[in-house]
One Martini backbone bead per residue (centre of mass of N, CA, C, O) as a GRO file, in nm:
protein
  143
    1MET     BB    1  19.434  11.994   6.892
    2ARG     BB    2  19.660  12.008   6.772
    3LEU     BB    3  19.819  12.230   6.913
    4GLN     BB    4  19.828  12.102   7.162
    5THR     BB    5  19.988  11.845   7.096
    6LEU     BB    6  20.244  12.035   7.050
    7VAL     BB    7  20.288  12.204   7.265
    8VAL     BB    8  20.343  12.007   7.533
    9PRO     BB    9  20.602  11.862   7.411
   10ILE     BB   10  20.772  12.128   7.411
   11ALA     BB   11  20.743  12.223   7.724
   12PHE     BB   12  20.851  11.976   7.834
   13GLY     BB   13  21.151  12.053   7.687
   14LEU     BB   14  21.177  12.321   7.840
   15GLY     BB   15  21.048  12.309   8.157
   16LEU     BB   16  20.749  12.409   8.173
   17VAL     BB   17  20.456  12.537   8.345
   18LEU     BB   18  20.135  12.334   8.308
   19PRO     BB   19  19.855  12.324   8.330
   20ILE     BB   20  19.576  12.101   8.422
   21LYS     BB   21  19.284  12.011   8.308
   22ALA     BB   22  19.041  11.900   8.504
   23ALA     BB   23  18.714  11.764   8.546
   24ASP     BB   24  18.704  11.872   8.802
   25ASP     BB   25  18.655  12.106   9.009
   26LEU     BB   26  18.779  12.424   8.932
   27SER     BB   27  18.782  12.557   9.232
   28MET     BB   28  19.011  12.352   9.260
   29PRO     BB   29  19.299  12.231   9.265
   30GLN     BB   30  19.534  12.194   9.024
   31PRO     BB   31  19.714  12.023   8.809
   32VAL     BB   32  20.105  12.025   8.765
   33VAL     BB   33  20.360  12.057   8.524
   34GLN     BB   34  20.679  12.000   8.608
   35ASP     BB   35  20.937  11.819   8.452
   36ARG     BB   36  20.743  11.542   8.452
   37ILE     BB   37  20.585  11.648   8.727
   38THR     BB   38  20.313  11.589   8.885
   39TYR     BB   39  20.110  11.842   9.084
   40LEU     BB   40  19.965  11.932   9.413
   41THR     BB   41  19.801  12.196   9.574
   42GLY     BB   42  19.653  12.224   9.908
   43GLY     BB   43  19.416  12.235  10.166
   44ILE     BB   44  19.219  12.498  10.193
   45GLY     BB   45  19.002  12.391  10.416
   46LYS     BB   46  18.821  12.151  10.417
   47GLU     BB   47  18.701  12.106  10.128
   48GLU     BB   48  18.986  12.088   9.990
   49ALA     BB   49  19.105  11.866  10.194
   50ASP     BB   50  18.920  11.666  10.097
   51TYR     BB   51  18.990  11.662   9.800
   52MET     BB   52  19.279  11.590   9.817
   53ASN     BB   53  19.244  11.316   9.989
   54ALA     BB   54  19.085  11.183   9.761
   55LEU     BB   55  19.350  11.170   9.575
   56VAL     BB   56  19.597  11.027   9.681
   57LYS     BB   57  19.571  10.738   9.517
   58ARG     BB   58  19.702  10.907   9.260
   59TYR     BB   59  19.964  10.919   9.414
   60ASP     BB   60  20.295  10.865   9.524
   61LEU     BB   61  20.294  11.174   9.710
   62ALA     BB   62  20.243  11.277  10.041
   63VAL     BB   63  20.215  11.593  10.208
   64TYR     BB   64  20.237  11.729  10.533
   65PHE     BB   65  20.190  12.074  10.704
   66VAL     BB   66  20.275  12.119  11.047
   67GLU     BB   67  20.222  12.209  11.367
   68GLN     BB   68  20.314  12.071  11.622
   69LYS     BB   69  20.115  12.164  11.887
   70THR     BB   70  19.834  12.245  11.723
   71GLY     BB   71  19.807  12.118  11.408
   72LYS     BB   72  19.847  12.341  11.223
   73PHE     BB   73  19.819  12.423  10.942
   74LEU     BB   74  20.058  12.491  10.640
   75ALA     BB   75  20.181  12.740  10.446
   76ASP     BB   76  20.406  12.839  10.210
   77ILE     BB   77  20.617  12.624  10.098
   78ASP     BB   78  20.902  12.493  10.026
   79VAL     BB   79  20.979  12.286   9.768
   80VAL     BB   80  21.231  11.959   9.734
   81ILE     BB   81  21.305  11.739   9.484
   82GLU     BB   82  21.568  11.445   9.493
   83ASP     BB   83  21.746  11.254   9.344
   84ARG     BB   84  21.973  11.007   9.454
   85LYS     BB   85  22.201  11.225   9.298
   86GLY     BB   86  22.084  11.528   9.333
   87GLU     BB   87  21.876  11.580   9.157
   88ILE     BB   88  21.646  11.805   9.064
   89LEU     BB   89  21.315  11.801   9.005
   90LEU     BB   90  21.165  12.000   9.217
   91ALA     BB   91  21.030  12.346   9.261
   92SER     BB   92  20.831  12.463   9.507
   93MET     BB   93  20.557  12.621   9.600
   94VAL     BB   94  20.308  12.582   9.865
   95SER     BB   95  19.962  12.677   9.905
   96GLY     BB   96  19.938  12.441  10.106
   97PRO     BB   97  19.915  12.176  10.346
   98ILE     BB   98  19.928  11.997  10.057
   99PHE     BB   99  20.134  11.735   9.882
  100LEU     BB  100  20.115  11.602   9.540
  101ALA     BB  101  20.303  11.354   9.383
  102LYS     BB  102  20.441  11.220   9.077
  103LEU     BB  103  20.680  10.941   9.080
  104PRO     BB  104  20.924  10.767   9.008
  105VAL     BB  105  21.085  10.497   9.079
  106GLY     BB  106  21.253  10.518   9.370
  107ARG     BB  107  21.465  10.779   9.545
  108TYR     BB  108  21.425  11.046   9.805
  109LYS     BB  109  21.433  11.421   9.863
  110ILE     BB  110  21.274  11.607  10.088
  111THR     BB  111  21.226  11.938  10.106
  112ALA     BB  112  21.133  12.187  10.384
  113ILE     BB  113  21.060  12.551  10.370
  114GLU     BB  114  20.964  12.723  10.687
  115SER     BB  115  21.051  13.032  10.760
  116GLY     BB  116  21.362  12.898  10.683
  117ARG     BB  117  21.268  12.609  10.796
  118GLU     BB  118  21.435  12.310  10.759
  119LYS     BB  119  21.352  11.988  10.628
  120GLU     BB  120  21.446  11.626  10.597
  121ARG     BB  121  21.349  11.358  10.374
  122TYR     BB  122  21.331  11.017  10.308
  123THR     BB  123  21.244  10.818  10.027
  124ARG     BB  124  21.037  10.550   9.878
  125ILE     BB  125  20.923  10.462   9.560
  126THR     BB  126  20.713  10.181   9.445
  127GLY     BB  127  20.385  10.213   9.315
  128LYS     BB  128  20.182  10.101   9.506
  129SER     BB  129  20.167  10.340   9.709
  130ALA     BB  130  20.133  10.612   9.928
  131VAL     BB  131  20.358  10.829  10.023
  132ARG     BB  132  20.336  10.959  10.374
  133LEU     BB  133  20.432  11.291  10.505
  134VAL     BB  134  20.519  11.482  10.800
  135PHE     BB  135  20.571  11.790  10.859
  136HIS     BB  136  20.727  11.939  11.151
  137TRP     BB  137  20.685  12.254  11.333
  138PRO     BB  138  20.711  12.487  11.558
  139SER     BB  139  20.621  12.730  11.682
  140GLN     BB  140  20.568  13.070  11.644
  141PRO     BB  141  20.626  13.341  11.752
  142GLU     BB  142  20.461  13.605  11.868
  143THR     BB  143  20.454  13.959  11.726
   0.00000   0.00000   0.00000
């Protein structure tokens, strides 16, 4: 236990990404900490989506990625979160259609990139309830 107590602060100082072991079902997505931002990605399949949606109230930001015409959920989205000064706080590949993050109170720019198609949203985190954002992309032509 003492080793874990020392390793985590050192890892944070170095900006390392560490998975956090949750008490919830370990087969479900687990939170990750990157540069003091805790986030969770997933939502593939009904069981995992229900799990993620049940956790929204524990996070400040909930982002959903959806195909515009069909409503089909999208995955493998690059997400970048910047503070109001333009400093990048988080850059991550989102493995599922739902992204949850714990952020300090403030204003943020959220950029999401799906298959090279970039969209931006601006939001304000108040700490009172989760902000929910939905990114919609037009359907990709069949190849």
